Coordinates of N, CA, C and O in Angstrom, one line a residue:
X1 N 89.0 103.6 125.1 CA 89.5 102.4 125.7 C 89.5 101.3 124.6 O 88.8 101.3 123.6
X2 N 90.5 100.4 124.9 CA 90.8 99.2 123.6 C 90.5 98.3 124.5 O 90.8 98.3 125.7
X3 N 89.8 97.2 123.8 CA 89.7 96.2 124.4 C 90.7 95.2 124.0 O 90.9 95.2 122.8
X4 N 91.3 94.3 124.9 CA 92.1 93.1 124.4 C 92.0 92.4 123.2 O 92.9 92.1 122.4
X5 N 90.4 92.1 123.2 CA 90.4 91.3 122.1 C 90.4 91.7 120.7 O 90.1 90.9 119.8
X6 N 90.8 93.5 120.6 CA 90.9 93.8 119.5 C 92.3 93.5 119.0 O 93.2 93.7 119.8
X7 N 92.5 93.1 117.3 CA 93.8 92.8 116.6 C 94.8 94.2 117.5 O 95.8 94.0 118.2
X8 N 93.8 95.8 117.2 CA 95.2 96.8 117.5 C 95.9 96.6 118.7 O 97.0 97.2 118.9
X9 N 95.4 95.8 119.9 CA 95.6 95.4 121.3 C 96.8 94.5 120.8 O 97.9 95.0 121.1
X10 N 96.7 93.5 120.3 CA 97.5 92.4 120.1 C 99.0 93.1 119.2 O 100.1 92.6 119.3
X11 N 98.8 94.1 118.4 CA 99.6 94.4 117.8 C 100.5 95.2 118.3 O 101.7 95.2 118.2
X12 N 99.7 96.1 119.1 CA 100.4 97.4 119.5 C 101.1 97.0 120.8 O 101.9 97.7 121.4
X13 N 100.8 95.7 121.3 CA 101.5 94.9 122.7 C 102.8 94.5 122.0 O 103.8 94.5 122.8
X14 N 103.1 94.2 120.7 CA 103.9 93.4 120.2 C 105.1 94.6 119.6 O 106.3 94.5 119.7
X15 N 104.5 95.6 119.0 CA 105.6 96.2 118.5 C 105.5 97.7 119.2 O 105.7 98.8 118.7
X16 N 105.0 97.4 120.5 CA 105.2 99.1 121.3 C 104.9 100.4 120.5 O 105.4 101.5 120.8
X17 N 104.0 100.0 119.4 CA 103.8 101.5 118.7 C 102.5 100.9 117.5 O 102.4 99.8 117.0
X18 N 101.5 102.4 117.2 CA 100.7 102.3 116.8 C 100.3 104.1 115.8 O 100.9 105.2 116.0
X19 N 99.4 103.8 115.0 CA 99.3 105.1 114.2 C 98.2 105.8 114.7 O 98.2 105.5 115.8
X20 N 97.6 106.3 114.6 CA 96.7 107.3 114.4 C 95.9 108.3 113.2 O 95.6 109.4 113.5
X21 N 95.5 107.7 111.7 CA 95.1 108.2 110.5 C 93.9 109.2 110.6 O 92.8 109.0 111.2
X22 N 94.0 109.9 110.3 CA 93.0 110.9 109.8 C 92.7 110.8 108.0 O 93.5 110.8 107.1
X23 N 91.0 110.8 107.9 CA 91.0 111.2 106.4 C 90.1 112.2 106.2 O 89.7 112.9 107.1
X24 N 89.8 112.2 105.1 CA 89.3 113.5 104.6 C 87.5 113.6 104.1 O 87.2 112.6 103.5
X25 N 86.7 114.4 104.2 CA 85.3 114.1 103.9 C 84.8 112.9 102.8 O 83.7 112.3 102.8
X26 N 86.1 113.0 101.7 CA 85.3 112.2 100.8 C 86.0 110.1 101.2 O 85.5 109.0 101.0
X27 N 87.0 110.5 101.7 CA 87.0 108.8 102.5 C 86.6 108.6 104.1 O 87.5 108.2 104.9
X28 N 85.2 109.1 104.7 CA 84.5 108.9 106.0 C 84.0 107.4 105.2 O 83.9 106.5 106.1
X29 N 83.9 107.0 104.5 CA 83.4 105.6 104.5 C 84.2 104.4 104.5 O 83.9 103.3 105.0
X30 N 85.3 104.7 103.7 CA 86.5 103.7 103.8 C 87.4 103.7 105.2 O 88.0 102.7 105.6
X31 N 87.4 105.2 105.8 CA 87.2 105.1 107.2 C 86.9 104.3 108.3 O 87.5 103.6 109.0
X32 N 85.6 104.6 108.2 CA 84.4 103.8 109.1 C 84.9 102.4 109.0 O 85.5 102.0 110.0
X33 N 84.8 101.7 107.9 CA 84.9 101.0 107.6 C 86.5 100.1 108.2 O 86.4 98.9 108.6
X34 N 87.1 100.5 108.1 CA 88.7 100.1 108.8 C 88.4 100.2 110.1 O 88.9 99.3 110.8
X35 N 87.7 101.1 110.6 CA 87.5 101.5 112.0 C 86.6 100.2 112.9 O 86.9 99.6 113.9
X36 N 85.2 100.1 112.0 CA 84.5 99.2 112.9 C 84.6 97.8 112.1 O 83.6 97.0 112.2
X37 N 85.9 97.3 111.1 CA 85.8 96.0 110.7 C 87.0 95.3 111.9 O 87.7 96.0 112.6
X38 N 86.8 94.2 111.9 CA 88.0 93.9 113.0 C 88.7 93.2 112.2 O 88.3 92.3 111.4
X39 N 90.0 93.7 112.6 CA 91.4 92.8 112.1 C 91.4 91.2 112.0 O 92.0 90.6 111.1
X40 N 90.6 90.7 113.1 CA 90.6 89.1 113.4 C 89.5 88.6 112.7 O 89.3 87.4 112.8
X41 N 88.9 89.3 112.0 CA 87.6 88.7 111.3 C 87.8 88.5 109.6 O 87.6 87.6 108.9
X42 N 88.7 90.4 109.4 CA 88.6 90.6 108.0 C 90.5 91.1 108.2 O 91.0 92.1 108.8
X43 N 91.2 90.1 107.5 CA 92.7 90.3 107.5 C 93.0 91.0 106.6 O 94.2 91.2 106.7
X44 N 92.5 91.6 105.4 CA 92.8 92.5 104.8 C 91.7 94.0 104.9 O 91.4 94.8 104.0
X45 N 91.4 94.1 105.6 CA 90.2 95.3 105.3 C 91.2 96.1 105.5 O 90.9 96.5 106.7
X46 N 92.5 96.8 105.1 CA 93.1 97.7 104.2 C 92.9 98.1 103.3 O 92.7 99.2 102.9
X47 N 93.3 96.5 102.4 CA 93.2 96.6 100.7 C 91.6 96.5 100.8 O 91.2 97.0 99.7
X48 N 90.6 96.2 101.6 CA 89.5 96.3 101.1 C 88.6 97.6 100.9 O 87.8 97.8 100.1
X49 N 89.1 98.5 102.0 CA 89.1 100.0 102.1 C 89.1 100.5 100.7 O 88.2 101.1 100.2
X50 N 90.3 100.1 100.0 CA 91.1 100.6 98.9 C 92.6 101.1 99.8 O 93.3 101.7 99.0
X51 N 93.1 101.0 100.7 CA 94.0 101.8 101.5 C 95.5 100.6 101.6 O 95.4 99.4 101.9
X52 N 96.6 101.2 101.4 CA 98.0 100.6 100.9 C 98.7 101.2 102.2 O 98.8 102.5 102.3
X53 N 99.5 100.2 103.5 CA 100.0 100.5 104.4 C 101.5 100.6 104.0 O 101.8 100.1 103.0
X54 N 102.3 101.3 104.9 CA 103.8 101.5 104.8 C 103.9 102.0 105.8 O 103.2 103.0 106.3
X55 N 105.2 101.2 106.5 CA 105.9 101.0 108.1 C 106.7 102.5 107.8 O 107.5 102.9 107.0
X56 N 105.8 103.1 109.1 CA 106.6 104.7 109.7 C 108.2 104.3 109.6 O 108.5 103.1 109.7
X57 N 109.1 105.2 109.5 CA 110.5 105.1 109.8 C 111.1 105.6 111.2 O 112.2 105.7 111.6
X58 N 109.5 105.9 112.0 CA 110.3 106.4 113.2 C 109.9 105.5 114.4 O 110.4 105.6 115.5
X59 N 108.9 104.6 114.2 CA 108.6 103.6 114.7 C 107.6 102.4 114.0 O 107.1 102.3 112.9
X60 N 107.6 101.2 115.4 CA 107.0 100.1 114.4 C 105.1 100.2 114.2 O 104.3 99.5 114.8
X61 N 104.8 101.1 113.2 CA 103.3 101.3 112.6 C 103.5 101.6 111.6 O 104.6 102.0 111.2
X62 N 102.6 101.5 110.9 CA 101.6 101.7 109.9 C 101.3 103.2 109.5 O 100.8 103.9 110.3
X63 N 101.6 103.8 108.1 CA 100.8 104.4 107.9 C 100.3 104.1 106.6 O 100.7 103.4 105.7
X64 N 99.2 104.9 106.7 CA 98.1 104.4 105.7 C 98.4 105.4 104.4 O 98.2 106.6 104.6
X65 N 98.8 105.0 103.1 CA 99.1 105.8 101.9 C 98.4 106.7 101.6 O 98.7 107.9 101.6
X66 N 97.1 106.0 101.3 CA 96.0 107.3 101.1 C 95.3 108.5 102.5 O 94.4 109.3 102.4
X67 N 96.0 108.1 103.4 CA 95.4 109.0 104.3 C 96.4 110.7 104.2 O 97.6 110.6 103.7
X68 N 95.9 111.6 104.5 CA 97.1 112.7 104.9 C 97.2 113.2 105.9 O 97.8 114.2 106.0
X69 N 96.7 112.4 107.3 CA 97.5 112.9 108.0 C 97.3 111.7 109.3 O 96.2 111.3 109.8
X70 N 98.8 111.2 109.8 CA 99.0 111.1 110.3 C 99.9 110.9 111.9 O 101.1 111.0 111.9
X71 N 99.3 110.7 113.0 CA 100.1 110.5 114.3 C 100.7 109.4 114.6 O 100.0 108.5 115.0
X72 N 102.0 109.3 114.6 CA 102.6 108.4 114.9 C 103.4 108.0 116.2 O 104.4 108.6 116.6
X73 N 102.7 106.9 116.9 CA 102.9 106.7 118.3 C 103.6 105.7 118.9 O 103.4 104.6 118.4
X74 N 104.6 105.7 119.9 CA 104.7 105.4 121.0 C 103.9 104.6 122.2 O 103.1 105.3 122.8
X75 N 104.0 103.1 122.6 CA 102.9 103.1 123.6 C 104.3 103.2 124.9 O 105.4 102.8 125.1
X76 N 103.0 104.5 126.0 CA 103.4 104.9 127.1 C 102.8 103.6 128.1 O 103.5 103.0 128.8
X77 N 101.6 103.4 127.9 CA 100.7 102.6 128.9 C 99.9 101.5 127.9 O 99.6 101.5 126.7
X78 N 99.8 101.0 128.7 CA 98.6 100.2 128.1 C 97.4 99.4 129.7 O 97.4 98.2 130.1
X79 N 96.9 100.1 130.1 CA 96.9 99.3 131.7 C 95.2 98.1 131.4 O 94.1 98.5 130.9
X80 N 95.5 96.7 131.7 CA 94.5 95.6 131.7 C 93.8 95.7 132.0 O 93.1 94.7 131.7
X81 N 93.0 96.6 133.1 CA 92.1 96.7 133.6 C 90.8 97.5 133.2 O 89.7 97.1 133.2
X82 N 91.4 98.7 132.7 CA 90.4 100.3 132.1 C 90.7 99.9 131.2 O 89.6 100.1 130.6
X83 N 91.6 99.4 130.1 CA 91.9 99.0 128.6 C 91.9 100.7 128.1 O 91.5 101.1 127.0
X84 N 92.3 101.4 128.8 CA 92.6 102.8 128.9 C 94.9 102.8 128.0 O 95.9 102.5 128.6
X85 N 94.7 103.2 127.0 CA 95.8 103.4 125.8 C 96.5 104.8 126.3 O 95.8 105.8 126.3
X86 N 98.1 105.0 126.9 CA 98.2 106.0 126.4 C 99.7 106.2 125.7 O 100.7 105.6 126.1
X87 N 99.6 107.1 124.5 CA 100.7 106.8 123.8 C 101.2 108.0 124.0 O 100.7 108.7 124.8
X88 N 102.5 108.4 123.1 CA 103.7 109.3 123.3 C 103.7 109.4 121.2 O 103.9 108.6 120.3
X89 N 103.4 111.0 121.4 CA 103.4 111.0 119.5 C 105.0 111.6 119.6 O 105.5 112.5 120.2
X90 N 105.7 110.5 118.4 CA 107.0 110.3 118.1 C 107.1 111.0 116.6 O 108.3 111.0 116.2
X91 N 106.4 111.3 115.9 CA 106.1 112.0 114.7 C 104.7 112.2 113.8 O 103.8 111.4 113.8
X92 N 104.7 113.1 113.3 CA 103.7 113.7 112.7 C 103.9 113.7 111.2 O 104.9 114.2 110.7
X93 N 102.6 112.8 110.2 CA 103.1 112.6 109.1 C 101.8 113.5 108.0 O 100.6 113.5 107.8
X94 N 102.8 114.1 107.8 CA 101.4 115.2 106.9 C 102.0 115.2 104.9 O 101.3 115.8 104.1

């Protein structure tokens, strides 16, 4: 569940599509770290990661350079109540 008041709520309401990154054992920290920093607090914790974004060509997200593998989504739902996300994967970026 996403809560409203996270940035990816605000984002993914705005351009109907969002990513999904996977990384690999030796970036679980730069991970983490993107994961539990919030967008509205720290506006770059990308570059702070170390991590360089570039807009999917099959919709409007993000993927992340140094990751290898990516889902690239579609939002199907988004419902305000359950903050319950469900997307539609529109490409796979490996």
């Amino acid at each position: 569940a996403f809560s409203p008041s996270h940035a990816t709520v605000a984002a993914l309401r705005s351009t109907g599509a969002f990513s999904v990154s996977m990384g690999q054992e030796d970036q679980v920290v730069a991970c983490d770290y993107v994961g539990i920093t919030s967008g509205n607090n720290v506006s770059d914790k990308f570059s702070r990661a170390g991590f360089h974004a570039t807009k999917s060509t099959t919709a409007n997200a993000p993927l992340i350079d140094e990751l290898a593998y990516t889902l690239v989504c579609t939002v199907e739902s988004y419902d305000e109540d359950s903050h319950i996300l469900i997307g539609k994967i529109v490409d796979i970026s490996v």
